[in-house]
Short mmCIF file of C-alpha atoms (C1' of nucleotides) in Angstrom, two decimals:
data_model
loop_
_atom_site.label_atom_id
_atom_site.label_comp_id
_atom_site.label_asym_id
_atom_site.label_seq_id
_atom_site.Cartn_x
_atom_site.Cartn_y
_atom_site.Cartn_z
CA UNK A 1 0.05 0.10 -0.26
CA UNK A 2 1.36 3.49 -0.86
CA UNK A 3 2.69 5.55 1.90
CA UNK A 4 1.84 8.69 -0.04
CA UNK A 5 -1.50 8.65 -0.48
CA UNK A 6 -4.23 9.71 2.06
CA UNK A 7 -7.56 8.53 2.49
CA UNK A 8 -7.67 7.18 -0.75
CA UNK A 9 -11.07 5.09 -1.43
CA UNK A 10 -10.96 1.68 -0.83
CA UNK A 11 -11.72 -1.25 -2.99
CA UNK A 12 -14.68 -3.35 -2.09
CA UNK A 13 -15.02 -6.91 -3.04
CA UNK A 14 -17.62 -9.71 -1.87
CA UNK A 15 -16.57 -12.90 -1.18
CA UNK A 16 -18.28 -16.14 -1.30
CA UNK A 17 -18.47 -18.94 1.12
CA UNK A 18 -20.58 -21.60 -0.56
CA UNK A 19 -20.92 -24.81 1.45
CA UNK A 20 -22.02 -27.62 -0.88
CA UNK A 21 -23.59 -31.06 0.92
CA UNK A 22 -23.07 -34.44 -0.86
CA UNK A 23 -25.08 -36.50 1.51
CA UNK A 24 -21.48 -37.60 2.61
CA UNK A 25 -19.43 -34.54 3.73
CA UNK A 26 -19.25 -31.03 3.72
CA UNK A 27 -17.55 -29.39 0.76
CA UNK A 28 -16.45 -25.78 0.02
CA UNK A 29 -16.32 -24.24 -3.44
CA UNK A 30 -12.97 -22.77 -4.13
CA UNK A 31 -11.13 -21.05 -7.02
CA UNK A 32 -7.71 -21.77 -8.22
CA UNK A 33 -5.93 -18.93 -9.78
CA UNK A 34 -2.87 -17.76 -11.27
CA UNK A 35 -0.63 -15.23 -9.24
CA UNK A 36 0.95 -12.33 -10.98
CA UNK A 37 4.26 -13.99 -11.58
CA UNK A 38 2.45 -16.63 -13.72
CA UNK A 39 4.23 -19.44 -11.82
CA UNK A 40 2.48 -19.88 -8.72
CA UNK A 41 -1.44 -20.64 -8.33
CA UNK A 42 -3.58 -19.84 -5.08
CA UNK A 43 -7.00 -21.26 -3.82
CA UNK A 44 -9.19 -18.91 -2.86
CA UNK A 45 -13.00 -18.19 -2.18
CA UNK A 46 -14.83 -16.93 -5.11
CA UNK A 47 -14.85 -13.06 -4.80
CA UNK A 48 -14.54 -9.92 -6.66
CA UNK A 49 -14.70 -6.25 -6.48
CA UNK A 50 -18.43 -4.59 -6.61
CA UNK A 51 -19.56 -2.48 -9.44
CA UNK A 52 -21.19 1.21 -9.25
CA UNK A 53 -24.46 0.30 -9.69
CA UNK A 54 -25.37 -2.71 -7.52
CA UNK A 55 -26.17 -3.58 -4.01
CA UNK A 56 -23.95 -5.70 -1.94
CA UNK A 57 -26.66 -8.82 -2.06
CA UNK A 58 -26.72 -8.31 -5.74
CA UNK A 59 -22.64 -8.32 -6.03
CA UNK A 60 -22.48 -11.35 -4.45
CA UNK A 61 -24.93 -13.26 -6.55
CA UNK A 62 -23.15 -11.80 -9.83
CA UNK A 63 -19.71 -12.66 -8.82
CA UNK A 64 -20.43 -16.22 -8.05
CA UNK A 65 -22.15 -16.55 -11.39
CA UNK A 66 -19.54 -14.85 -13.21
CA UNK A 67 -16.61 -16.88 -11.63
CA UNK A 68 -18.22 -20.21 -10.95
CA UNK A 69 -21.21 -20.22 -13.27
CA UNK A 70 -23.57 -20.93 -10.11
CA UNK A 71 -26.45 -18.91 -9.81
CA UNK A 72 -30.06 -18.73 -8.09
CA UNK A 73 -28.29 -19.50 -4.68
CA UNK A 74 -29.39 -17.82 -1.40
CA UNK A 75 -26.40 -15.92 -0.27
CA UNK A 76 -26.42 -14.56 3.09
CA UNK A 77 -24.35 -11.94 4.03
CA UNK A 78 -22.73 -12.66 7.53
CA UNK A 79 -19.48 -10.25 8.20
CA UNK A 80 -17.31 -7.67 6.48
CA UNK A 81 -13.67 -8.09 6.91
CA UNK A 82 -11.49 -4.97 6.29
CA UNK A 83 -8.14 -5.25 8.21
CA UNK A 84 -5.91 -2.88 6.35
CA UNK A 85 -3.59 -5.55 5.66
CA UNK A 86 -5.85 -8.14 4.80
CA UNK A 87 -4.77 -8.29 1.12
CA UNK A 88 -1.10 -7.58 1.53
CA UNK A 89 -0.25 -9.32 -1.58
CA UNK A 90 -2.15 -6.87 -3.38
CA UNK A 91 0.35 -6.93 -6.32
CA UNK A 92 -0.83 -10.53 -7.01
CA UNK A 93 -4.30 -9.31 -7.86
CA UNK A 94 -4.39 -9.19 -11.27
CA UNK A 95 -7.74 -8.27 -11.86
CA UNK A 96 -7.51 -5.33 -9.81
CA UNK A 97 -5.28 -3.67 -12.37
CA UNK A 98 -6.51 -1.35 -15.37
CA UNK A 99 -10.21 -1.40 -13.39
CA UNK A 100 -10.04 0.93 -10.45
CA UNK A 101 -8.96 4.34 -9.60
CA UNK A 102 -7.20 3.09 -6.92
CA UNK A 103 -5.98 -0.53 -7.61
CA UNK A 104 -3.45 -0.18 -4.97
CA UNK A 105 -5.71 0.63 -2.13
CA UNK A 106 -6.85 -1.69 0.51
CA UNK A 107 -9.29 -4.03 -0.09
CA UNK A 108 -12.47 -4.49 2.15
CA UNK A 109 -14.47 -7.56 1.62
CA UNK A 110 -18.08 -8.54 2.60
CA UNK A 111 -18.43 -11.98 2.93
CA UNK A 112 -21.51 -14.17 2.18
CA UNK A 113 -22.62 -17.67 3.15
CA UNK A 114 -24.86 -20.05 1.27
CA UNK A 115 -25.11 -23.96 1.55
CA UNK A 116 -26.09 -25.93 -1.34
CA UNK A 117 -26.55 -29.40 -3.02
CA UNK A 118 -23.42 -30.09 -4.60
CA UNK A 119 -25.62 -32.43 -7.35
CA UNK A 120 -27.44 -29.25 -8.42
CA UNK A 121 -24.38 -27.05 -9.13
CA UNK A 122 -21.51 -28.12 -11.54
CA UNK A 123 -19.36 -25.25 -11.24
CA UNK A 124 -17.79 -24.23 -14.36
CA UNK A 125 -14.65 -22.04 -14.43
CA UNK A 126 -14.76 -18.37 -16.12
CA UNK A 127 -13.22 -15.00 -15.48
CA UNK A 128 -10.07 -15.10 -13.83
CA UNK A 129 -10.63 -18.54 -12.25
CA UNK A 130 -8.35 -21.22 -13.71
CA UNK A 131 -10.49 -23.82 -12.20
CA UNK A 132 -13.55 -23.93 -9.74
CA UNK A 133 -13.96 -27.33 -7.76
CA UNK A 134 -15.62 -28.53 -4.51
CA UNK A 135 -13.09 -29.17 -1.92
CA UNK A 136 -13.97 -31.31 1.12
CA UNK A 137 -13.88 -29.30 4.16
CA UNK A 138 -11.98 -31.53 6.36
CA UNK A 139 -8.87 -31.67 3.88
CA UNK A 140 -8.68 -27.91 3.10
CA UNK A 141 -5.70 -26.52 1.55
CA UNK A 142 -4.12 -23.05 2.76
CA UNK A 143 -6.06 -20.49 1.09
CA UNK A 144 -5.07 -16.96 -0.27
CA UNK A 145 -5.24 -13.48 1.78
CA UNK A 146 -7.58 -14.25 5.20
CA UNK A 147 -10.08 -16.69 3.31
CA UNK A 148 -9.10 -19.36 5.72
CA UNK A 149 -10.43 -17.18 8.31
CA UNK A 150 -13.52 -16.10 6.72
CA UNK A 151 -14.40 -19.71 6.04
CA UNK A 152 -13.82 -20.31 9.65
CA UNK A 153 -16.23 -17.60 10.66
CA UNK A 154 -18.66 -18.89 8.07
CA UNK A 155 -18.87 -22.33 9.40
CA UNK A 156 -19.38 -21.33 12.89
CA UNK A 157 -22.35 -18.94 11.55
CA UNK A 158 -23.65 -21.81 9.46
CA UNK A 159 -23.63 -23.90 12.38
CA UNK A 160 -25.43 -21.15 14.40
CA UNK A 161 -28.39 -20.98 11.95
CA UNK A 162 -28.70 -24.44 11.78
CA UNK A 163 -29.55 -24.86 15.50
CA UNK A 164 -31.12 -21.67 16.22
CA UNK A 165 -33.30 -21.22 13.00
CA UNK A 166 -34.05 -24.71 11.89
CA UNK A 167 -32.59 -24.03 8.26
CA UNK A 168 -31.52 -26.62 5.95
CA UNK A 169 -33.99 -28.40 4.65
CA UNK A 170 -34.19 -26.97 1.44
CA UNK A 171 -30.80 -29.39 0.65
CA UNK A 172 -32.73 -32.64 0.65
CA UNK A 173 -34.09 -34.09 -2.40
CA UNK A 174 -37.67 -33.65 -3.30
CA UNK A 175 -38.56 -36.80 -1.31
CA UNK A 176 -36.15 -37.99 1.47
CA UNK A 177 -36.24 -40.10 4.37
CA UNK A 178 -35.77 -39.40 7.89
CA UNK A 179 -32.33 -40.90 7.71
CA UNK A 180 -30.98 -38.58 5.32
CA UNK A 181 -32.15 -35.36 7.36
CA UNK A 182 -30.36 -36.70 10.36
CA UNK A 183 -27.36 -37.29 8.45
CA UNK A 184 -27.38 -33.69 7.12
CA UNK A 185 -27.68 -32.66 10.60
CA UNK A 186 -24.86 -34.68 11.70
CA UNK A 187 -22.39 -33.52 8.91
CA UNK A 188 -23.13 -30.09 9.72
CA UNK A 189 -22.99 -29.90 13.06
CA UNK A 190 -19.97 -32.23 13.39
CA UNK A 191 -21.53 -34.72 15.67
CA UNK A 192 -23.97 -37.76 16.35
CA UNK A 193 -27.16 -37.37 17.04
CA UNK A 194 -29.53 -40.02 18.62
CA UNK A 195 -31.92 -41.65 16.08
CA UNK A 196 -35.23 -41.83 18.17
CA UNK A 197 -35.34 -38.55 19.78
CA UNK A 198 -33.78 -36.79 16.39
CA UNK A 199 -37.06 -38.04 14.70
CA UNK A 200 -38.95 -37.45 17.56
CA UNK A 201 -38.01 -33.83 17.35
CA UNK A 202 -38.54 -33.40 13.46
CA UNK A 203 -41.85 -35.00 13.34
CA UNK A 204 -43.09 -32.86 15.93
CA UNK A 205 -42.20 -29.56 14.53
CA UNK A 206 -44.61 -31.21 11.52
CA UNK A 207 -41.93 -29.64 9.08
CA UNK A 208 -42.35 -32.84 6.99
CA UNK A 209 -45.08 -35.45 6.10
CA UNK A 210 -44.60 -39.16 5.20
CA UNK A 211 -45.72 -40.09 1.43
CA UNK A 212 -46.92 -43.38 0.86
CA UNK A 213 -43.82 -44.04 -1.11
CA UNK A 214 -40.82 -46.05 0.02
CA UNK A 215 -36.84 -46.00 -1.09
CA UNK A 216 -36.18 -48.34 -3.63
CA UNK A 217 -32.65 -50.10 -4.69
CA UNK A 218 -31.24 -49.95 -1.23
CA UNK A 219 -29.75 -52.92 0.14
CA UNK A 220 -31.67 -53.00 3.61
CA UNK A 221 -34.97 -52.24 4.82
CA UNK A 222 -36.21 -49.64 2.21
CA UNK A 223 -37.47 -46.09 4.18
CA UNK A 224 -40.32 -44.33 4.16
CA UNK A 225 -39.91 -41.02 1.89
CA UNK A 226 -41.07 -37.83 3.41
CA UNK A 227 -41.93 -34.22 1.65
CA UNK A 228 -41.28 -30.54 2.91
CA UNK A 229 -44.32 -28.79 4.22
CA UNK A 230 -43.40 -25.62 2.63
CA UNK A 231 -46.14 -23.72 4.58
CA UNK A 232 -44.67 -24.40 7.85
CA UNK A 233 -41.24 -23.15 7.15
CA UNK B 1 -23.66 9.59 -8.33
CA UNK B 2 -22.02 10.58 -11.42
CA UNK B 3 -22.93 8.86 -15.03
CA UNK B 4 -19.57 9.17 -16.39
CA UNK B 5 -17.77 7.32 -13.93
CA UNK B 6 -17.17 3.53 -14.19
CA UNK B 7 -15.93 1.43 -11.16
CA UNK B 8 -15.08 4.23 -8.64
CA UNK B 9 -13.99 2.96 -5.59
CA UNK B 10 -16.69 3.53 -3.03
CA UNK B 11 -16.65 5.69 0.09
CA UNK B 12 -16.69 3.36 3.23
CA UNK B 13 -17.91 4.48 6.43
CA UNK B 14 -18.73 3.08 9.70
CA UNK B 15 -22.05 3.75 11.54
CA UNK B 16 -22.23 3.13 15.19
CA UNK B 17 -25.73 2.29 16.73
CA UNK B 18 -25.38 2.76 20.46
CA UNK B 19 -28.02 1.86 22.73
CA UNK B 20 -28.18 3.66 26.18
CA UNK B 21 -29.92 2.12 29.20
CA UNK B 22 -30.99 4.24 31.79
CA UNK B 23 -32.91 1.50 34.29
CA UNK B 24 -36.33 3.03 32.56
CA UNK B 25 -36.11 3.04 28.64
CA UNK B 26 -33.82 2.34 26.15
CA UNK B 27 -32.19 5.18 24.23
CA UNK B 28 -30.37 5.55 21.31
CA UNK B 29 -27.26 7.91 20.61
CA UNK B 30 -27.83 10.11 17.97
CA UNK B 31 -26.20 13.24 16.46
CA UNK B 32 -27.93 16.50 14.86
CA UNK B 33 -26.04 17.81 12.01
CA UNK B 34 -26.37 20.55 9.67
CA UNK B 35 -27.33 19.94 6.24
CA UNK B 36 -25.39 21.69 3.20
CA UNK B 37 -27.75 24.29 2.34
CA UNK B 38 -27.11 25.40 6.14
CA UNK B 39 -30.61 25.80 7.03
CA UNK B 40 -31.97 22.26 7.69
CA UNK B 41 -30.52 20.18 10.01
CA UNK B 42 -30.90 16.17 10.17
CA UNK B 43 -30.67 13.52 12.93
CA UNK B 44 -28.29 10.79 12.23
CA UNK B 45 -26.28 7.73 13.82
CA UNK B 46 -22.75 8.69 14.59
CA UNK B 47 -20.59 7.64 11.90
CA UNK B 48 -17.79 8.74 9.21
CA UNK B 49 -15.55 7.31 6.70
CA UNK B 50 -13.04 5.23 7.52
CA UNK B 51 -9.20 6.08 6.86
CA UNK B 52 -6.58 4.49 5.06
CA UNK B 53 -4.34 2.33 7.98
CA UNK B 54 -7.34 1.44 10.47
CA UNK B 55 -9.43 -1.75 10.48
CA UNK B 56 -13.16 -1.91 10.47
CA UNK B 57 -13.44 -2.14 14.48
CA UNK B 58 -10.92 0.54 15.12
CA UNK B 59 -12.41 2.55 12.64
CA UNK B 60 -16.04 2.29 14.51
CA UNK B 61 -14.05 3.20 18.01
CA UNK B 62 -12.40 6.32 16.89
CA UNK B 63 -15.39 7.63 14.91
CA UNK B 64 -17.84 7.21 17.90
CA UNK B 65 -15.04 8.65 20.00
CA UNK B 66 -14.36 11.59 17.79
CA UNK B 67 -18.03 12.60 17.15
CA UNK B 68 -19.41 11.81 20.35
CA UNK B 69 -16.58 12.00 22.90
CA UNK B 70 -17.35 8.25 23.81
CA UNK B 71 -14.87 5.92 23.91
CA UNK B 72 -14.26 2.39 25.31
CA UNK B 73 -17.35 0.77 24.58
CA UNK B 74 -17.30 -2.48 22.92
CA UNK B 75 -18.79 -2.02 19.57
CA UNK B 76 -20.04 -5.05 17.80
CA UNK B 77 -20.24 -5.19 13.91
CA UNK B 78 -23.47 -6.57 12.55
CA UNK B 79 -23.96 -5.96 8.99
CA UNK B 80 -22.74 -3.92 5.97
CA UNK B 81 -25.23 -1.63 4.19
CA UNK B 82 -24.25 -1.43 0.55
CA UNK B 83 -27.61 -0.27 -1.51
CA UNK B 84 -26.14 1.96 -4.35
CA UNK B 85 -28.64 4.78 -3.55
CA UNK B 86 -28.64 4.37 0.21
CA UNK B 87 -27.09 8.07 0.48
CA UNK B 88 -28.68 9.86 -2.24
CA UNK B 89 -28.77 13.33 -1.04
CA UNK B 90 -24.54 12.77 -1.36
CA UNK B 91 -24.46 16.46 -1.69
CA UNK B 92 -25.49 17.24 1.84
CA UNK B 93 -22.48 15.30 3.19
CA UNK B 94 -20.22 18.33 3.86
CA UNK B 95 -17.65 16.04 5.74
CA UNK B 96 -16.98 14.48 2.36
CA UNK B 97 -15.67 17.07 0.37
CA UNK B 98 -12.06 17.69 -0.05
CA UNK B 99 -11.55 14.38 1.86
CA UNK B 100 -11.53 11.51 -0.63
CA UNK B 101 -10.68 10.87 -4.18
CA UNK B 102 -14.19 9.95 -5.04
CA UNK B 103 -16.61 12.36 -2.89
CA UNK B 104 -19.18 11.52 -5.36
CA UNK B 105 -19.07 7.93 -5.16
CA UNK B 106 -21.62 5.72 -3.38
CA UNK B 107 -20.98 5.31 0.26
CA UNK B 108 -21.24 1.78 1.90
CA UNK B 109 -21.46 1.63 5.68
CA UNK B 110 -20.20 -1.12 7.95
CA UNK B 111 -22.75 -0.91 10.62
CA UNK B 112 -21.83 -1.52 14.64
CA UNK B 113 -23.70 -2.04 17.81
CA UNK B 114 -23.38 -1.41 21.44
CA UNK B 115 -25.08 -1.42 24.35
CA UNK B 116 -24.15 1.09 27.39
CA UNK B 117 -25.29 2.62 30.55
CA UNK B 118 -26.16 5.92 29.74
CA UNK B 119 -24.96 7.34 33.17
CA UNK B 120 -21.45 6.21 32.19
CA UNK B 121 -21.48 8.16 29.19
CA UNK B 122 -22.10 11.68 28.51
CA UNK B 123 -21.71 12.43 24.96
CA UNK B 124 -19.85 15.84 23.83
CA UNK B 125 -20.87 16.73 20.23
CA UNK B 126 -17.27 17.74 18.25
CA UNK B 127 -16.33 17.32 14.56
CA UNK B 128 -19.58 18.01 12.33
CA UNK B 129 -22.07 17.15 14.85
CA UNK B 130 -23.88 20.29 15.97
CA UNK B 131 -25.29 18.37 18.65
CA UNK B 132 -25.23 14.47 20.48
CA UNK B 133 -27.99 13.47 22.55
CA UNK B 134 -29.51 10.24 24.01
CA UNK B 135 -33.20 10.03 22.45
CA UNK B 136 -35.80 7.51 23.90
CA UNK B 137 -36.26 4.58 21.35
CA UNK B 138 -39.72 4.81 21.44
CA UNK B 139 -40.02 8.40 20.38
CA UNK B 140 -37.70 8.30 17.66
CA UNK B 141 -37.45 10.97 14.95
CA UNK B 142 -37.05 10.23 11.22
CA UNK B 143 -33.22 9.99 10.61
CA UNK B 144 -31.04 10.72 7.48
CA UNK B 145 -30.37 8.14 4.80
CA UNK B 146 -31.43 4.47 5.71
CA UNK B 147 -30.24 4.72 9.53
CA UNK B 148 -33.80 4.19 10.51
CA UNK B 149 -33.23 0.79 8.91
CA UNK B 150 -29.92 0.15 10.12
CA UNK B 151 -31.41 0.94 13.54
CA UNK B 152 -34.45 -1.72 13.08
CA UNK B 153 -31.82 -4.23 12.28
CA UNK B 154 -29.72 -3.30 15.09
CA UNK B 155 -32.37 -3.79 17.75
CA UNK B 156 -33.31 -7.15 16.20
CA UNK B 157 -29.83 -8.13 16.99
CA UNK B 158 -29.75 -6.92 20.12
CA UNK B 159 -32.66 -8.74 21.28
CA UNK B 160 -31.17 -11.94 19.92
CA UNK B 161 -27.80 -11.63 21.54
CA UNK B 162 -29.81 -11.33 24.84
CA UNK B 163 -31.86 -14.30 24.74
CA UNK B 164 -29.48 -16.69 23.12
CA UNK B 165 -25.87 -15.20 24.29
CA UNK B 166 -26.61 -14.29 28.12
CA UNK B 167 -25.31 -11.04 27.65
CA UNK B 168 -26.06 -7.70 29.00
CA UNK B 169 -24.97 -7.98 32.77
CA UNK B 170 -22.48 -5.26 32.21
CA UNK B 171 -25.16 -2.88 31.86
CA UNK B 172 -25.94 -2.95 35.88
CA UNK B 173 -24.26 -1.04 38.53
CA UNK B 174 -21.48 -2.98 40.51
CA UNK B 175 -24.23 -4.05 42.96
CA UNK B 176 -27.74 -4.55 42.03
CA UNK B 177 -31.13 -5.97 43.07
CA UNK B 178 -32.57 -8.90 41.33
CA UNK B 179 -35.59 -6.42 40.10
CA UNK B 180 -32.82 -4.34 38.30
CA UNK B 181 -31.90 -7.12 36.43
CA UNK B 182 -35.45 -8.12 35.52
CA UNK B 183 -36.10 -4.78 34.61
CA UNK B 184 -33.12 -4.78 32.19
CA UNK B 185 -34.21 -7.56 30.58
CA UNK B 186 -37.76 -6.32 30.17
CA UNK B 187 -36.88 -3.28 28.89
CA UNK B 188 -34.67 -4.81 25.87
CA UNK B 189 -36.97 -7.31 25.17
CA UNK B 190 -40.00 -5.19 25.26
CA UNK B 191 -42.41 -7.56 27.60
CA UNK B 192 -42.76 -8.45 30.87
CA UNK B 193 -41.55 -11.31 32.65
CA UNK B 194 -42.89 -13.42 35.74
CA UNK B 195 -40.75 -12.16 38.84
CA UNK B 196 -40.44 -15.79 40.32
CA UNK B 197 -39.33 -17.54 37.31
CA UNK B 198 -37.10 -14.91 36.11
CA UNK B 199 -35.60 -15.19 39.60
CA UNK B 200 -35.46 -18.99 39.49
CA UNK B 201 -33.45 -18.95 36.38
CA UNK B 202 -31.14 -16.02 36.96
CA UNK B 203 -30.35 -17.99 40.19
CA UNK B 204 -29.49 -21.06 38.44
CA UNK B 205 -27.24 -19.64 36.36
CA UNK B 206 -25.26 -18.84 39.25
CA UNK B 207 -24.07 -15.84 37.35
CA UNK B 208 -24.61 -13.45 40.44
CA UNK B 209 -24.26 -13.85 44.30
CA UNK B 210 -25.93 -12.24 47.13
CA UNK B 211 -23.89 -9.60 49.09
CA UNK B 212 -24.94 -9.00 52.70
CA UNK B 213 -25.93 -5.47 52.03
CA UNK B 214 -29.42 -4.10 51.07
CA UNK B 215 -30.54 -1.22 49.41
CA UNK B 216 -30.99 2.17 51.06
CA UNK B 217 -33.11 5.04 50.50
CA UNK B 218 -35.93 3.68 48.63
CA UNK B 219 -39.50 3.71 49.69
CA UNK B 220 -40.15 0.02 50.09
CA UNK B 221 -38.84 -3.08 51.53
CA UNK B 222 -35.09 -2.85 50.39
CA UNK B 223 -33.85 -5.36 48.11
CA UNK B 224 -30.65 -7.41 48.67
CA UNK B 225 -27.76 -6.27 46.88
CA UNK B 226 -26.34 -9.07 44.22
CA UNK B 227 -22.77 -8.83 42.60
CA UNK B 228 -21.49 -10.62 39.61
CA UNK B 229 -19.56 -13.54 39.15
CA UNK B 230 -17.18 -12.66 36.67
CA UNK B 231 -15.58 -15.94 36.34
CA UNK B 232 -18.89 -17.61 35.11
CA UNK B 233 -19.47 -15.53 32.38
"C1'" DC C 1 -48.07 5.59 66.02
"C1'" DA C 2 -51.27 3.37 62.87
"C1'" DA C 3 -52.58 2.88 58.42
"C1'" DA C 4 -51.45 2.96 53.50
"C1'" DC C 5 -48.10 2.45 50.09
"C1'" DT C 6 -44.62 0.05 47.40
"C1'" DT C 7 -41.75 -3.35 45.93
"C1'" DA C 8 -39.11 -7.58 47.66
"C1'" DG C 9 -39.06 -12.17 48.34
"C1'" DT C 10 -40.94 -17.03 48.36
"C1'" DG C 11 -43.06 -22.31 46.49
"C1'" DT C 12 -45.76 -25.76 44.66
"C1'" DA C 13 -48.14 -28.24 41.02
"C1'" DT C 14 -48.50 -28.99 35.77
"C1'" DT C 15 -46.76 -29.37 31.60
"C1'" DT C 16 -43.24 -29.37 27.99
"C1'" DT C 17 -38.77 -30.79 26.78
"C1'" DT C 18 -34.97 -33.27 26.82
"C1'" DT C 19 -32.10 -37.27 27.28
"C1'" DA C 20 -30.81 -42.13 27.69
"C1'" DC C 21 -31.33 -46.43 25.95
"C1'" DA C 22 -32.14 -51.66 22.55
"C1'" DC C 23 -34.84 -54.52 20.04
"C1'" DT C 24 -37.43 -56.09 15.96
"C1'" DT C 25 -38.70 -55.41 10.92
"C1'" DG C 26 -38.09 -56.01 5.71
"C1'" DG C 27 -35.73 -55.91 1.80
"C1'" DG C 28 -31.28 -57.13 -0.89
"C1'" DG C 29 -27.52 -60.11 -1.80
"C1'" DA C 30 -24.96 -64.42 -1.35
"C1'" DT D 1 -32.34 -70.13 3.79
"C1'" DC D 2 -29.26 -66.96 6.07
"C1'" DC D 3 -27.06 -62.78 6.55
"C1'" DC D 4 -26.31 -57.89 6.60
"C1'" DC D 5 -27.86 -53.62 6.72
"C1'" DA D 6 -30.30 -49.15 8.12
"C1'" DA D 7 -35.32 -48.83 9.17
"C1'" DG D 8 -38.62 -48.12 12.49
"C1'" DT D 9 -40.30 -47.69 17.21
"C1'" DG D 10 -41.63 -46.67 23.02
"C1'" DT D 11 -40.74 -45.55 27.86
"C1'" DA D 12 -38.75 -43.82 31.96
"C1'" DA D 13 -36.43 -40.58 34.04
"C1'" DA D 14 -34.70 -35.74 34.39
"C1'" DA D 15 -34.68 -31.10 33.52
"C1'" DA D 16 -36.62 -27.08 31.84
"C1'" DA D 17 -40.94 -23.79 31.36
"C1'" DT D 18 -44.98 -22.08 33.12
"C1'" DA D 19 -48.82 -20.31 35.75
"C1'" DC D 20 -50.07 -18.36 39.61
"C1'" DA D 21 -50.87 -15.09 45.07
"C1'" DC D 22 -49.61 -13.84 49.26
"C1'" DT D 23 -46.70 -11.90 53.22
"C1'" DA D 24 -42.52 -9.08 54.54
"C1'" DA D 25 -40.08 -4.73 55.45
"C1'" DG D 26 -39.28 -0.80 54.85
"C1'" DT D 27 -41.10 4.60 54.02
"C1'" DT D 28 -44.38 8.18 54.00
"C1'" DT D 29 -48.69 10.47 55.44
"C1'" DG D 30 -52.41 11.70 58.57
#
DNA sequence: CAAACTTAGTGTATTTTTTACACTTGGGGA
DNA sequence: TCCCCAAGTGTAAAAAATACACTAAGTTTG
């Protein structure tokens, strides 16, 4: 950052922490991008500068869509990150050049959070991303800038929402078993839950209804399939 | 906002929603400032642009202190507001002139939240504030920009924290009665609570201990005074 | 000094929620 | 036919939440 500038307007970006659920593990959407010297690559959350005429929520959706091809997901703002040195290797940010009045200024980012079914979204790299991919959360590489910290805070928030605000059902297929819901909760919360107590609770909330169909093609007793009661959510 | 500029770096400010508790009502710290035409005044939350070398949390504390004289409070970031037209009467922002490269650009703000004892903080206007004052929350004037909305979201968040994260005891004097805690909760949550049940709960949590002292100078049965168990918080 | 006023302080019964825990069932595969 | 596997089910105990009304101890007033 230049020593000679005073009160330069900062760059403002959005970063998207998109968790993906594949019925087995929690994944996170990452991009791989070339660094300025063209030798090294780095991993990062999908994110980019906002433009003049868009709101922050709009920016998050646009940026996610432009970089990863993923659109139509609900992105929830969860925190702004603004340490003056959070993007210290600013010279590596190719995309900042020839784009802004103050490319050398600090970068403040507004972080967004989402949780989606991985199957529904096949990321396709474009814009400055060399590659976009789902990465298992429990074998996470080191990320650019402060993105590991952003991710960590996003996960805390995701769990908090899950426990306190009964979210997450939208991750299930149209018809699902109670076992699938339980697994979803166990994966997000990172701990096992008692089967009988979990079922009791879910059914009491009346958020799901049994259909008269059963699982097929499984090598054990087929489970009853349930659907969401959209009106009760 | 100029039509000719593209991808101008935005202005970034912090705004502080400081709730004040006076044992009776919930108040909010407001400033009165002159508008550019020098005729009208407007009410607003204390807030200002960040400067280059400070983090967002630091900026919030600096700005609050500079404008209102209040320092040493815990300010918690709760949301960024970035609608492109949220500061539409940008020409009224005297303080933006001769200060930034892009004074005409949009203003994104990061909002902070705090709750303090009013008695501990006597606001003193300085900087561009004509006046700084505590305003009762239930007779709130119309505020500048989107500050009414910011305030409303801050209140939601404050209540949520109170219920889910057992905060707020720091607002009480060194020694306090159980009635005072209950009143604090009732004021924040905006509803009455059952005295016996409330006491049962507070005492079970072991967050307070009885002293051997009593209230004096009250015109009724004096209550036992309690102190905080800091180690259990 | 007695009466009135005001908030402090206290207990119980009921309902609801949470927790712990183990066996039988139905389908597919071998 | 037997085995494997997750589905599915109930109960008892403990903990938490709720509803509810009177007596106590000071101060003020007449």
